[in-house]
Amino acid sequence: MESVLRYLDWTSVGLALLGGLLSLLLLEIFRLNSSRSRYPPGPKPLLFVGNLPQLINTPMELFRSMTKYGEICSMYLGRQPVIVLNNLQITKEAFVQNGAVFSGRPAMPVIDWITNGFGILAATYGHSWKQQRRFALHTLRNFGLGKKTVEERVAEEAQYLIKEMLKQEGKPFYPIHVIMNAVSNIICSVVFGDRFEYDDKQFAKLLEFLNENLRLLGSTAGQIFNLFPFIKHFPGPHHKVWQNANSLKEFIREAVEEHRKSLDPEHLRDFIDAYLVEMTKQVSKEDSSFHEDNMIMSTADLFLAGTDTTATTLRWGLIYMMDHPDVQERCHEEIIQVLGFDRSPCMDDRTQLPYTYATIHEIQRCSTIVPTVLHDITQPTQLRGYNLPKGAMVMCNLMAIMTDKNHWKYPNTFNPENFLDEKGQFCKNDFFVPFFLGPRACLGETLARTELFIFFTSLLQQLKFSWPPGAPRPNMDGILGIVRSPCPFNTICLSRETTH
């Protein structure tokens, strides 16, 4: 009799569990169908996980496919719907004409975990973000952003980079460290007041942590953390992100303490000095956001944004030059005609180097290191007839805009002619938006444009790049983390003076 009761008990438990699972499944199907009926069409999501499997496995393919659903479509990050904007007109309507409404930053648990909402890049749109961004822009300009002093600094660093690369002349090497170090030295000179040698082991480790975090934050581990943030209490690769971020913050704290000891308010040396003085000025203001935590994270944000994006674009540039040696040769010939071998380039040379300038733009267009930009909505609004609640996520598909077949001569192939007119002169294209639009557009755009032009022109002036014999071509979809990086590759460089 007892065995029969036990059998019935287990049967009841099993039936109850099965009934509960079926109910949960039916509720999720109903919820998803109801949600999809309120939003634009898009790729079919799976229950509970949405389009995350596609985003993790084939992200570039997913972004390219979005245009087939029209100018506005939707996808799902887990159970959360995301409105995707696929052309420039609707992007401007949202992010420029209604910038304050569409400039929120969606909650990303893995990012919030390491920033606590401080700084600029990941901060919520509001008073603190506005104060920090305004101060950063003002201070960067005071320390030479957009002026000849920064151009000279970049030109000088380009020579250090070339000298470092020539140590490997004729031998295959992976150029990630030297390029990151060179680019980082520019923002470091503005933020920390100093540059770092290429053989500085502590700084090399810091750049390694930075690169690893950018990859991990956008990886499967990062996406899983965003879905289930409670896993921070368990072991996993997310703890590597935490450790790396803490190493960067500790590096900045040490720099801040050194600055405090030698601070002269009458003679500011860099961003940290300026921030320390601003903290003192604002100490009595109740609405001030200038405090230690914001200083550490704002400094980290400038270091991160000023290092990785430009360095990643230059690495893509080497790949495209090795893949298109005819373009590389034409750039080199144009540069030598204007500059010779001895004079360093400056921004005034752009008009005399139209093909080289067009090539740099084409590298940015084809690499699209930020294929999409994700924001959320700060208040209820409407867009093209769809009612969007506060907190709804909106994604701009920059890849779709920069490969729009209606606005590019060669949308899907690498060709500098996309930026040249019939006379061979550089011509601007309004659909070239790598730095985004609206209130949250890249605050370092001026610096990035200067670095890309001077570094790229200097490299092609003095060096020739080629694939190592028999080297396989890397997957051109790259690796999508926070930015889209090229897969690891080796290059061979030779001195142009030697080859001439």
Short mmCIF file of C-alpha atoms in Angstrom, two decimals:
data_model
loop_
_atom_site.label_atom_id
_atom_site.label_comp_id
_atom_site.label_asym_id
_atom_site.label_seq_id
_atom_site.Cartn_x
_atom_site.Cartn_y
_atom_site.Cartn_z
CA MET A 1 0.00 0.00 0.00
CA GLU A 2 2.82 2.40 0.94
CA SER A 3 4.56 1.70 -2.36
CA VAL A 4 1.36 2.56 -4.22
CA LEU A 5 1.05 5.85 -2.28
CA ARG A 6 4.67 6.68 -2.98
CA TYR A 7 4.05 5.93 -6.66
CA LEU A 8 0.98 8.19 -6.65
CA ASP A 9 2.91 10.97 -4.85
CA TRP A 10 5.71 10.96 -7.42
CA THR A 11 3.15 10.83 -10.20
CA SER A 12 1.38 13.86 -8.73
CA VAL A 13 4.63 15.77 -8.39
CA GLY A 14 5.61 14.91 -11.96
CA LEU A 15 2.21 15.92 -13.32
CA ALA A 16 2.30 19.17 -11.34
CA LEU A 17 5.77 20.01 -12.68
CA LEU A 18 4.74 19.16 -16.22
CA GLY A 19 1.59 21.26 -15.88
CA GLY A 20 3.63 24.15 -14.49
CA LEU A 21 6.14 23.97 -17.35
CA LEU A 22 3.38 23.80 -19.96
CA SER A 23 1.65 26.79 -18.37
CA LEU A 24 4.93 28.73 -18.33
CA LEU A 25 5.51 27.84 -21.97
CA LEU A 26 2.01 28.90 -22.99
CA LEU A 27 2.32 32.17 -21.08
CA GLU A 28 5.66 32.90 -22.77
CA ILE A 29 4.18 32.14 -26.23
CA PHE A 30 1.24 34.46 -25.48
CA ARG A 31 3.55 37.21 -24.12
CA LEU A 32 5.91 37.00 -27.12
CA ASN A 33 3.08 37.04 -29.68
CA SER A 34 1.49 40.00 -27.90
CA SER A 35 4.82 41.85 -27.84
CA ARG A 36 5.54 41.17 -31.52
CA SER A 37 2.11 42.48 -32.53
CA ARG A 38 2.97 45.88 -30.98
CA TYR A 39 6.37 46.29 -32.66
CA PRO A 40 7.72 46.30 -36.24
CA PRO A 41 8.45 42.97 -37.98
CA GLY A 42 11.88 41.38 -37.71
CA PRO A 43 13.75 38.07 -37.46
CA LYS A 44 11.75 35.45 -35.57
CA PRO A 45 12.81 35.26 -31.91
CA LEU A 46 13.05 32.06 -29.86
CA LEU A 47 11.17 31.70 -26.60
CA PHE A 48 12.99 33.19 -23.58
CA VAL A 49 16.28 33.91 -25.43
CA GLY A 50 14.96 35.92 -28.39
CA ASN A 51 17.56 36.49 -31.13
CA LEU A 52 20.56 36.06 -28.80
CA PRO A 53 21.72 32.80 -30.46
CA GLN A 54 22.02 34.63 -33.82
CA LEU A 55 23.64 37.63 -32.15
CA ILE A 56 26.23 35.40 -30.49
CA ASN A 57 26.93 33.03 -33.39
CA THR A 58 26.57 35.21 -36.52
CA PRO A 59 26.22 38.86 -35.42
CA MET A 60 27.37 40.47 -38.66
CA GLU A 61 25.03 38.30 -40.70
CA LEU A 62 22.17 39.32 -38.39
CA PHE A 63 22.90 43.05 -38.77
CA ARG A 64 23.19 42.74 -42.57
CA SER A 65 19.87 40.90 -42.78
CA MET A 66 17.92 43.58 -40.90
CA THR A 67 17.38 45.79 -43.96
CA LYS A 68 15.09 43.21 -45.58
CA TYR A 69 12.47 44.08 -42.93
CA GLY A 70 12.41 47.76 -43.92
CA GLU A 71 13.66 51.04 -42.48
CA ILE A 72 12.45 50.07 -39.00
CA CYS A 73 12.29 46.54 -37.59
CA SER A 74 12.68 44.75 -34.28
CA MET A 75 14.72 41.99 -32.66
CA TYR A 76 14.85 40.53 -29.15
CA LEU A 77 17.70 40.50 -26.63
CA GLY A 78 16.41 37.70 -24.45
CA ARG A 79 12.84 38.70 -23.65
CA GLN A 80 13.50 42.41 -24.29
CA PRO A 81 12.34 43.88 -27.64
CA VAL A 82 14.76 46.20 -29.45
CA ILE A 83 13.64 48.62 -32.19
CA VAL A 84 16.22 48.65 -35.00
CA LEU A 85 16.63 51.68 -37.31
CA ASN A 86 18.10 50.80 -40.71
CA ASN A 87 18.48 54.07 -42.61
CA LEU A 88 19.84 57.57 -42.06
CA GLN A 89 16.55 59.46 -42.30
CA ILE A 90 14.84 57.61 -39.46
CA THR A 91 18.08 57.61 -37.44
CA LYS A 92 18.26 61.43 -37.66
CA GLU A 93 14.57 61.68 -36.78
CA ALA A 94 15.21 59.73 -33.58
CA PHE A 95 18.72 60.57 -32.43
CA VAL A 96 19.07 64.15 -33.73
CA GLN A 97 15.59 65.72 -33.89
CA ASN A 98 14.54 63.96 -30.66
CA GLY A 99 17.99 63.51 -29.19
CA ALA A 100 17.02 64.05 -25.52
CA VAL A 101 14.35 61.34 -25.77
CA PHE A 102 16.54 58.75 -27.55
CA SER A 103 19.82 59.31 -25.68
CA GLY A 104 19.27 57.05 -22.67
CA ARG A 105 21.79 54.31 -21.97
CA PRO A 106 20.13 50.89 -21.46
CA ALA A 107 20.93 48.99 -18.29
CA MET A 108 23.66 46.45 -19.07
CA PRO A 109 24.36 44.56 -15.83
CA VAL A 110 27.90 43.58 -16.77
CA ILE A 111 28.80 47.22 -17.57
CA ASP A 112 26.99 48.57 -14.49
CA TRP A 113 28.86 46.00 -12.36
CA ILE A 114 32.25 47.50 -13.23
CA THR A 115 31.29 51.20 -13.57
CA ASN A 116 28.54 51.61 -10.93
CA GLY A 117 26.95 54.05 -13.39
CA PHE A 118 29.80 56.58 -13.10
CA GLY A 119 31.81 58.19 -15.90
CA ILE A 120 30.63 59.17 -19.37
CA LEU A 121 30.34 56.22 -21.77
CA ALA A 122 27.96 54.04 -19.76
CA ALA A 123 26.34 56.73 -17.60
CA THR A 124 22.59 57.31 -17.69
CA TYR A 125 21.47 60.34 -19.70
CA GLY A 126 20.96 63.05 -17.12
CA HIS A 127 22.59 65.79 -15.03
CA SER A 128 25.77 63.88 -14.10
CA TRP A 129 26.37 62.67 -17.67
CA LYS A 130 25.90 66.18 -19.06
CA GLN A 131 28.29 67.69 -16.53
CA GLN A 132 30.98 65.06 -17.10
CA ARG A 133 30.76 65.17 -20.90
CA ARG A 134 30.75 68.98 -21.02
CA PHE A 135 33.78 69.15 -18.72
CA ALA A 136 35.66 66.46 -20.70
CA LEU A 137 35.08 68.26 -24.02
CA HIS A 138 36.10 71.63 -22.59
CA THR A 139 39.24 70.21 -20.95
CA LEU A 140 40.33 68.22 -24.00
CA ARG A 141 40.07 71.38 -26.11
CA ASN A 142 42.12 73.29 -23.54
CA PHE A 143 44.85 70.69 -23.86
CA GLY A 144 45.07 70.93 -27.62
CA LEU A 145 42.24 68.89 -29.12
CA GLY A 146 41.78 70.13 -32.69
CA LYS A 147 44.92 72.31 -32.49
CA LYS A 148 48.39 72.10 -34.00
CA THR A 149 49.88 70.93 -30.69
CA VAL A 150 48.01 67.60 -30.88
CA GLU A 151 48.90 67.19 -34.56
CA GLU A 152 52.57 67.60 -33.70
CA ARG A 153 52.23 65.09 -30.85
CA VAL A 154 50.63 62.51 -33.19
CA ALA A 155 53.27 63.09 -35.90
CA GLU A 156 56.04 62.58 -33.34
CA GLU A 157 54.41 59.40 -32.00
CA ALA A 158 54.02 58.09 -35.56
CA GLN A 159 57.80 58.20 -35.94
CA TYR A 160 58.22 56.21 -32.71
CA LEU A 161 55.72 53.67 -34.06
CA ILE A 162 57.55 53.32 -37.39
CA LYS A 163 60.88 52.88 -35.60
CA GLU A 164 59.33 50.19 -33.37
CA MET A 165 57.79 48.35 -36.34
CA LEU A 166 61.10 48.39 -38.21
CA LYS A 167 62.64 46.35 -35.39
CA GLN A 168 60.62 43.50 -36.95
CA GLU A 169 61.46 44.43 -40.56
CA GLY A 170 61.07 41.51 -42.92
CA LYS A 171 59.67 39.19 -40.22
CA PRO A 172 56.01 38.30 -39.62
CA PHE A 173 54.66 39.96 -36.45
CA TYR A 174 51.29 40.74 -34.86
CA PRO A 175 51.06 44.55 -34.69
CA ILE A 176 48.36 44.88 -32.01
CA HIS A 177 50.59 46.02 -29.13
CA VAL A 178 52.67 48.61 -30.96
CA ILE A 179 49.61 50.19 -32.60
CA MET A 180 47.63 50.27 -29.32
CA ASN A 181 50.64 51.73 -27.48
CA ALA A 182 51.16 54.44 -30.10
CA VAL A 183 47.50 55.51 -30.21
CA SER A 184 47.14 55.28 -26.43
CA ASN A 185 50.16 57.54 -25.93
CA ILE A 186 48.23 60.44 -27.47
CA ILE A 187 45.30 60.28 -25.05
CA CYS A 188 47.70 59.42 -22.21
CA SER A 189 49.66 62.62 -22.84
CA VAL A 190 46.40 64.58 -22.49
CA VAL A 191 44.95 62.61 -19.56
CA PHE A 192 48.06 61.63 -17.56
CA GLY A 193 50.51 64.19 -18.93
CA ASP A 194 52.92 61.53 -20.16
CA ARG A 195 53.51 58.82 -22.78
CA PHE A 196 54.68 55.24 -22.21
CA GLU A 197 57.55 53.43 -23.88
CA TYR A 198 56.75 50.40 -26.03
CA ASP A 199 58.78 48.13 -23.74
CA ASP A 200 57.02 49.30 -20.54
CA LYS A 201 55.78 45.94 -19.21
CA GLN A 202 53.22 47.39 -16.78
CA PHE A 203 51.62 49.51 -19.49
CA ALA A 204 51.71 46.60 -21.97
CA LYS A 205 49.81 44.50 -19.42
CA LEU A 206 47.27 47.28 -18.97
CA LEU A 207 46.65 47.43 -22.74
CA GLU A 208 46.27 43.65 -22.74
CA PHE A 209 43.62 43.90 -19.99
CA LEU A 210 41.84 46.62 -21.96
CA ASN A 211 41.74 44.57 -25.15
CA GLU A 212 40.60 41.45 -23.27
CA ASN A 213 37.74 43.29 -21.55
CA LEU A 214 36.44 44.78 -24.79
CA ARG A 215 36.31 41.27 -26.22
CA LEU A 216 34.77 39.63 -23.11
CA LEU A 217 32.10 42.29 -22.57
CA GLY A 218 30.59 41.58 -25.98
CA SER A 219 31.16 37.81 -25.86
CA THR A 220 28.76 34.99 -24.99
CA ALA A 221 29.87 35.28 -21.35
CA GLY A 222 28.94 38.97 -21.33
CA GLN A 223 25.52 38.30 -22.90
CA ILE A 224 24.79 35.54 -20.38
CA PHE A 225 25.75 37.86 -17.52
CA ASN A 226 23.33 40.50 -18.83
CA LEU A 227 20.54 37.91 -18.82
CA PHE A 228 21.42 36.43 -15.41
CA PRO A 229 23.39 39.04 -13.42
CA PHE A 230 23.20 36.94 -10.23
CA ILE A 231 26.01 34.76 -11.66
CA LYS A 232 28.48 37.41 -10.43
CA HIS A 233 28.37 35.42 -7.17
CA PHE A 234 29.69 32.32 -8.98
CA PRO A 235 33.04 31.59 -10.69
CA GLY A 236 33.35 32.31 -14.42
CA PRO A 237 35.02 34.48 -17.09
CA HIS A 238 33.04 37.51 -15.87
CA HIS A 239 35.40 37.70 -12.89
CA LYS A 240 38.25 38.28 -15.34
CA VAL A 241 36.37 41.37 -16.55
CA TRP A 242 36.08 42.58 -12.94
CA GLN A 243 39.79 41.98 -12.25
CA ASN A 244 40.88 43.72 -15.46
CA ALA A 245 38.65 46.73 -14.77
CA ASN A 246 40.00 46.98 -11.23
CA SER A 247 43.58 46.89 -12.54
CA LEU A 248 42.82 49.88 -14.78
CA LYS A 249 41.08 51.76 -11.95
CA GLU A 250 44.01 51.09 -9.63
CA PHE A 251 46.44 52.38 -12.26
CA ILE A 252 44.38 55.59 -12.50
CA ARG A 253 44.13 55.96 -8.70
CA GLU A 254 47.91 55.78 -8.41
CA ALA A 255 48.23 58.45 -11.12
CA VAL A 256 45.69 60.64 -9.29
CA GLU A 257 47.61 60.37 -6.01
CA GLU A 258 50.84 61.37 -7.76
CA HIS A 259 49.04 64.35 -9.31
CA ARG A 260 47.65 65.43 -5.92
CA LYS A 261 51.15 65.59 -4.44
CA SER A 262 52.50 67.86 -7.18
CA LEU A 263 49.36 69.82 -8.16
CA ASP A 264 49.82 73.49 -9.05
CA PRO A 265 46.35 75.00 -9.75
CA GLU A 266 47.99 77.85 -11.70
CA HIS A 267 49.78 75.49 -14.08
CA LEU A 268 47.56 72.57 -15.07
CA ARG A 269 49.38 69.75 -16.82
CA ASP A 270 46.57 67.45 -17.96
CA PHE A 271 42.98 66.22 -17.51
CA ILE A 272 43.58 64.81 -14.01
CA ASP A 273 44.97 68.15 -12.79
CA ALA A 274 41.96 69.96 -14.27
CA TYR A 275 39.55 67.49 -12.64
CA LEU A 276 41.17 67.83 -9.20
CA VAL A 277 40.82 71.63 -9.41
CA GLU A 278 37.19 71.33 -10.60
CA MET A 279 36.38 69.04 -7.65
CA THR A 280 37.63 71.76 -5.29
CA LYS A 281 35.60 74.45 -7.07
CA GLN A 282 32.40 72.39 -6.96
CA VAL A 283 32.71 71.05 -3.42
CA SER A 284 30.01 73.38 -2.03
CA LYS A 285 27.46 72.74 -4.81
CA GLU A 286 24.75 70.23 -3.93
CA ASP A 287 24.11 69.20 -7.54
CA SER A 288 27.81 68.66 -8.34
CA SER A 289 28.77 65.32 -9.89
CA PHE A 290 32.51 65.99 -9.49
CA HIS A 291 33.81 63.43 -7.02
CA GLU A 292 36.44 60.70 -6.83
CA ASP A 293 34.36 57.90 -8.39
CA ASN A 294 33.36 60.01 -11.39
CA MET A 295 36.95 61.18 -11.82
CA ILE A 296 38.26 57.59 -11.93
CA MET A 297 35.59 56.38 -14.38
CA SER A 298 35.69 59.49 -16.62
CA THR A 299 39.47 59.12 -16.87
CA ALA A 300 39.06 55.40 -17.62
CA ASP A 301 36.46 56.20 -20.30
CA LEU A 302 38.76 58.70 -22.03
CA PHE A 303 41.64 56.21 -21.87
CA LEU A 304 39.45 53.41 -23.26
CA ALA A 305 37.74 55.45 -26.00
CA GLY A 306 40.97 57.20 -26.95
CA THR A 307 42.89 53.96 -27.30
CA ASP A 308 40.89 51.10 -28.70
CA THR A 309 38.67 52.53 -31.44
CA THR A 310 41.44 54.28 -33.40
CA ALA A 311 43.92 51.43 -32.83
CA THR A 312 41.32 48.91 -34.06
CA THR A 313 40.62 51.01 -37.19
CA LEU A 314 44.35 51.19 -37.98
CA ARG A 315 44.64 47.40 -37.66
CA TRP A 316 41.75 47.00 -40.10
CA GLY A 317 43.58 49.50 -42.31
CA LEU A 318 46.66 47.27 -42.49
CA ILE A 319 44.48 44.31 -43.49
CA TYR A 320 42.79 46.28 -46.29
CA MET A 321 46.15 47.60 -47.52
CA MET A 322 47.66 44.09 -47.62
CA ASP A 323 44.52 42.82 -49.36
CA HIS A 324 44.63 45.70 -51.89
CA PRO A 325 48.31 46.33 -52.69
CA ASP A 326 47.29 48.49 -55.67
CA VAL A 327 45.50 50.90 -53.29
CA GLN A 328 48.50 50.86 -50.94
CA GLU A 329 50.87 51.74 -53.80
CA ARG A 330 48.67 54.51 -55.11
CA CYS A 331 48.44 56.05 -51.60
CA HIS A 332 52.22 55.81 -51.18
CA GLU A 333 52.92 57.47 -54.53
CA GLU A 334 50.51 60.31 -53.77
CA ILE A 335 52.05 60.84 -50.31
CA ILE A 336 55.63 60.91 -51.68
CA GLN A 337 54.66 63.38 -54.41
CA VAL A 338 53.33 65.79 -51.77
CA LEU A 339 55.50 65.12 -48.70
CA GLY A 340 58.59 63.30 -49.93
CA PHE A 341 60.13 60.92 -47.40
CA ASP A 342 61.15 63.45 -44.77
CA ARG A 343 58.23 65.77 -43.97
CA SER A 344 55.62 64.51 -41.52
CA PRO A 345 51.98 64.92 -42.59
CA CYS A 346 49.64 67.45 -41.00
CA MET A 347 45.89 67.95 -41.31
CA ASP A 348 46.34 70.76 -43.85
CA ASP A 349 47.70 68.12 -46.28
CA ARG A 350 44.30 66.43 -46.64
CA THR A 351 43.25 68.50 -49.66
CA GLN A 352 46.49 67.58 -51.46
CA LEU A 353 46.11 63.89 -50.62
CA PRO A 354 42.54 63.16 -51.81
CA TYR A 355 43.11 59.47 -52.61
CA THR A 356 44.81 58.76 -49.27
CA TYR A 357 42.10 60.67 -47.40
CA ALA A 358 39.40 58.73 -49.31
CA THR A 359 41.16 55.45 -48.46
CA ILE A 360 41.08 56.25 -44.73
CA HIS A 361 37.34 56.95 -44.95
CA GLU A 362 36.80 53.72 -46.88
CA ILE A 363 38.67 51.76 -44.19
CA GLN A 364 36.33 53.26 -41.60
CA ARG A 365 33.27 52.52 -43.73
CA CYS A 366 34.16 48.90 -44.46
CA SER A 367 35.46 48.01 -41.01
CA THR A 368 32.46 49.62 -39.24
CA ILE A 369 34.06 48.95 -35.86
CA VAL A 370 30.79 49.92 -34.14
CA PRO A 371 28.18 48.19 -36.36
CA THR A 372 25.27 49.14 -34.09
CA VAL A 373 24.59 51.68 -31.34
CA LEU A 374 22.15 50.77 -28.57
CA HIS A 375 20.24 53.44 -26.58
CA ASP A 376 17.05 53.50 -24.58
CA ILE A 377 14.18 55.98 -24.42
CA THR A 378 14.03 58.49 -21.56
CA GLN A 379 10.26 59.12 -21.82
CA PRO A 380 7.26 57.63 -23.68
CA THR A 381 7.28 58.60 -27.36
CA GLN A 382 6.13 57.67 -30.85
CA LEU A 383 8.22 56.68 -33.86
CA ARG A 384 6.67 55.98 -37.26
CA GLY A 385 3.34 55.10 -35.69
CA TYR A 386 4.73 52.81 -32.99
CA ASN A 387 4.16 53.71 -29.34
CA LEU A 388 7.40 53.25 -27.43
CA PRO A 389 7.36 53.20 -23.62
CA LYS A 390 10.03 54.76 -21.41
CA GLY A 391 13.00 52.39 -21.21
CA ALA A 392 12.35 50.79 -24.62
CA MET A 393 15.63 49.95 -26.37
CA VAL A 394 16.44 51.43 -29.77
CA MET A 395 19.36 50.31 -31.93
CA CYS A 396 20.84 52.21 -34.85
CA ASN A 397 22.18 49.86 -37.53
CA LEU A 398 25.24 51.82 -38.69
CA MET A 399 26.33 48.90 -40.87
CA ALA A 400 23.11 49.19 -42.91
CA ILE A 401 23.57 52.97 -43.33
CA MET A 402 27.18 52.67 -44.46
CA THR A 403 26.40 49.93 -46.99
CA ASP A 404 23.13 51.40 -48.31
CA LYS A 405 23.17 50.52 -52.02
CA ASN A 406 21.16 53.66 -52.84
CA HIS A 407 23.86 55.99 -51.52
CA TRP A 408 27.22 54.31 -52.21
CA LYS A 409 28.83 53.59 -55.57
CA TYR A 410 30.39 50.36 -54.29
CA PRO A 411 28.41 49.47 -51.15
CA ASN A 412 29.74 45.96 -50.52
CA THR A 413 33.34 46.17 -51.72
CA PHE A 414 36.41 48.06 -50.53
CA ASN A 415 36.93 50.93 -52.97
CA PRO A 416 38.20 54.46 -52.15
CA GLU A 417 36.21 55.69 -55.19
CA ASN A 418 33.24 55.79 -52.79
CA PHE A 419 34.71 59.08 -51.54
CA LEU A 420 36.03 60.57 -54.79
CA ASP A 421 34.25 62.65 -57.42
CA GLU A 422 34.73 62.53 -61.21
CA LYS A 423 37.82 64.77 -60.92
CA GLY A 424 39.46 62.54 -58.32
CA GLN A 425 38.83 65.00 -55.51
CA PHE A 426 37.62 63.93 -52.08
CA CYS A 427 33.85 64.27 -51.66
CA LYS A 428 31.96 63.96 -48.40
CA ASN A 429 29.11 61.47 -48.10
CA ASP A 430 26.33 62.23 -45.59
CA PHE A 431 25.84 58.50 -45.07
CA PHE A 432 29.34 58.21 -43.56
CA VAL A 433 28.52 58.21 -39.82
CA PRO A 434 31.17 56.15 -37.97
CA PHE A 435 31.14 58.57 -35.01
CA PHE A 436 27.32 58.46 -34.75
CA LEU A 437 24.93 61.43 -34.38
CA GLY A 438 23.11 63.41 -31.75
CA PRO A 439 23.91 64.21 -28.11
CA ARG A 440 25.85 60.96 -27.56
CA ALA A 441 28.02 61.22 -30.67
CA CYS A 442 31.68 60.34 -30.07
CA LEU A 443 33.26 63.14 -28.03
CA GLY A 444 36.73 62.25 -29.34
CA GLU A 445 35.82 62.53 -33.04
CA THR A 446 38.24 65.40 -33.71
CA LEU A 447 41.13 63.56 -32.06
CA ALA A 448 40.29 60.28 -33.84
CA ARG A 449 40.21 61.97 -37.26
CA THR A 450 43.61 63.59 -36.58
CA GLU A 451 45.17 60.33 -35.39
CA LEU A 452 43.82 58.25 -38.27
CA PHE A 453 45.04 60.67 -40.93
CA ILE A 454 48.52 61.30 -39.50
CA PHE A 455 49.25 57.74 -38.33
CA PHE A 456 47.98 56.12 -41.56
CA THR A 457 49.71 58.61 -43.86
CA SER A 458 52.99 58.33 -41.93
CA LEU A 459 52.92 54.52 -42.04
CA LEU A 460 52.28 54.37 -45.79
CA GLN A 461 54.84 57.10 -46.41
CA GLN A 462 57.68 55.08 -44.90
CA LEU A 463 56.58 51.42 -44.79
CA LYS A 464 55.26 48.77 -47.13
CA PHE A 465 52.96 46.10 -45.66
CA SER A 466 52.34 42.62 -47.05
CA TRP A 467 50.95 39.26 -45.98
CA PRO A 468 53.48 36.66 -44.82
CA PRO A 469 53.91 34.00 -47.54
CA GLY A 470 51.11 31.44 -47.36
CA ALA A 471 49.28 33.28 -44.56
CA PRO A 472 45.52 32.58 -44.62
CA ARG A 473 43.25 35.59 -44.99
CA PRO A 474 41.49 36.31 -41.68
CA ASN A 475 37.71 36.09 -41.39
CA MET A 476 36.61 39.59 -42.45
CA ASP A 477 33.60 39.52 -40.12
CA GLY A 478 36.13 39.91 -37.34
CA ILE A 479 35.39 39.49 -33.63
CA LEU A 480 32.45 41.42 -32.22
CA GLY A 481 32.95 42.59 -28.65
CA ILE A 482 32.25 46.15 -27.56
CA VAL A 483 33.85 47.02 -30.90
CA ARG A 484 34.34 44.91 -34.02
CA SER A 485 38.02 43.91 -34.02
CA PRO A 486 39.91 42.09 -36.76
CA CYS A 487 40.86 38.47 -36.10
CA PRO A 488 44.54 38.10 -35.08
CA PHE A 489 46.87 38.41 -38.09
CA ASN A 490 50.55 38.79 -38.89
CA THR A 491 52.05 41.37 -41.21
CA ILE A 492 55.45 41.93 -42.79
CA CYS A 493 56.73 45.50 -43.05
CA LEU A 494 59.61 46.82 -45.11
CA SER A 495 61.19 50.26 -45.16
CA ARG A 496 60.11 52.20 -48.25
CA GLU A 497 63.49 53.91 -48.45
CA THR A 498 65.09 50.46 -48.66
CA THR A 499 62.69 49.32 -51.39
CA HIS A 500 63.19 52.56 -53.35
#
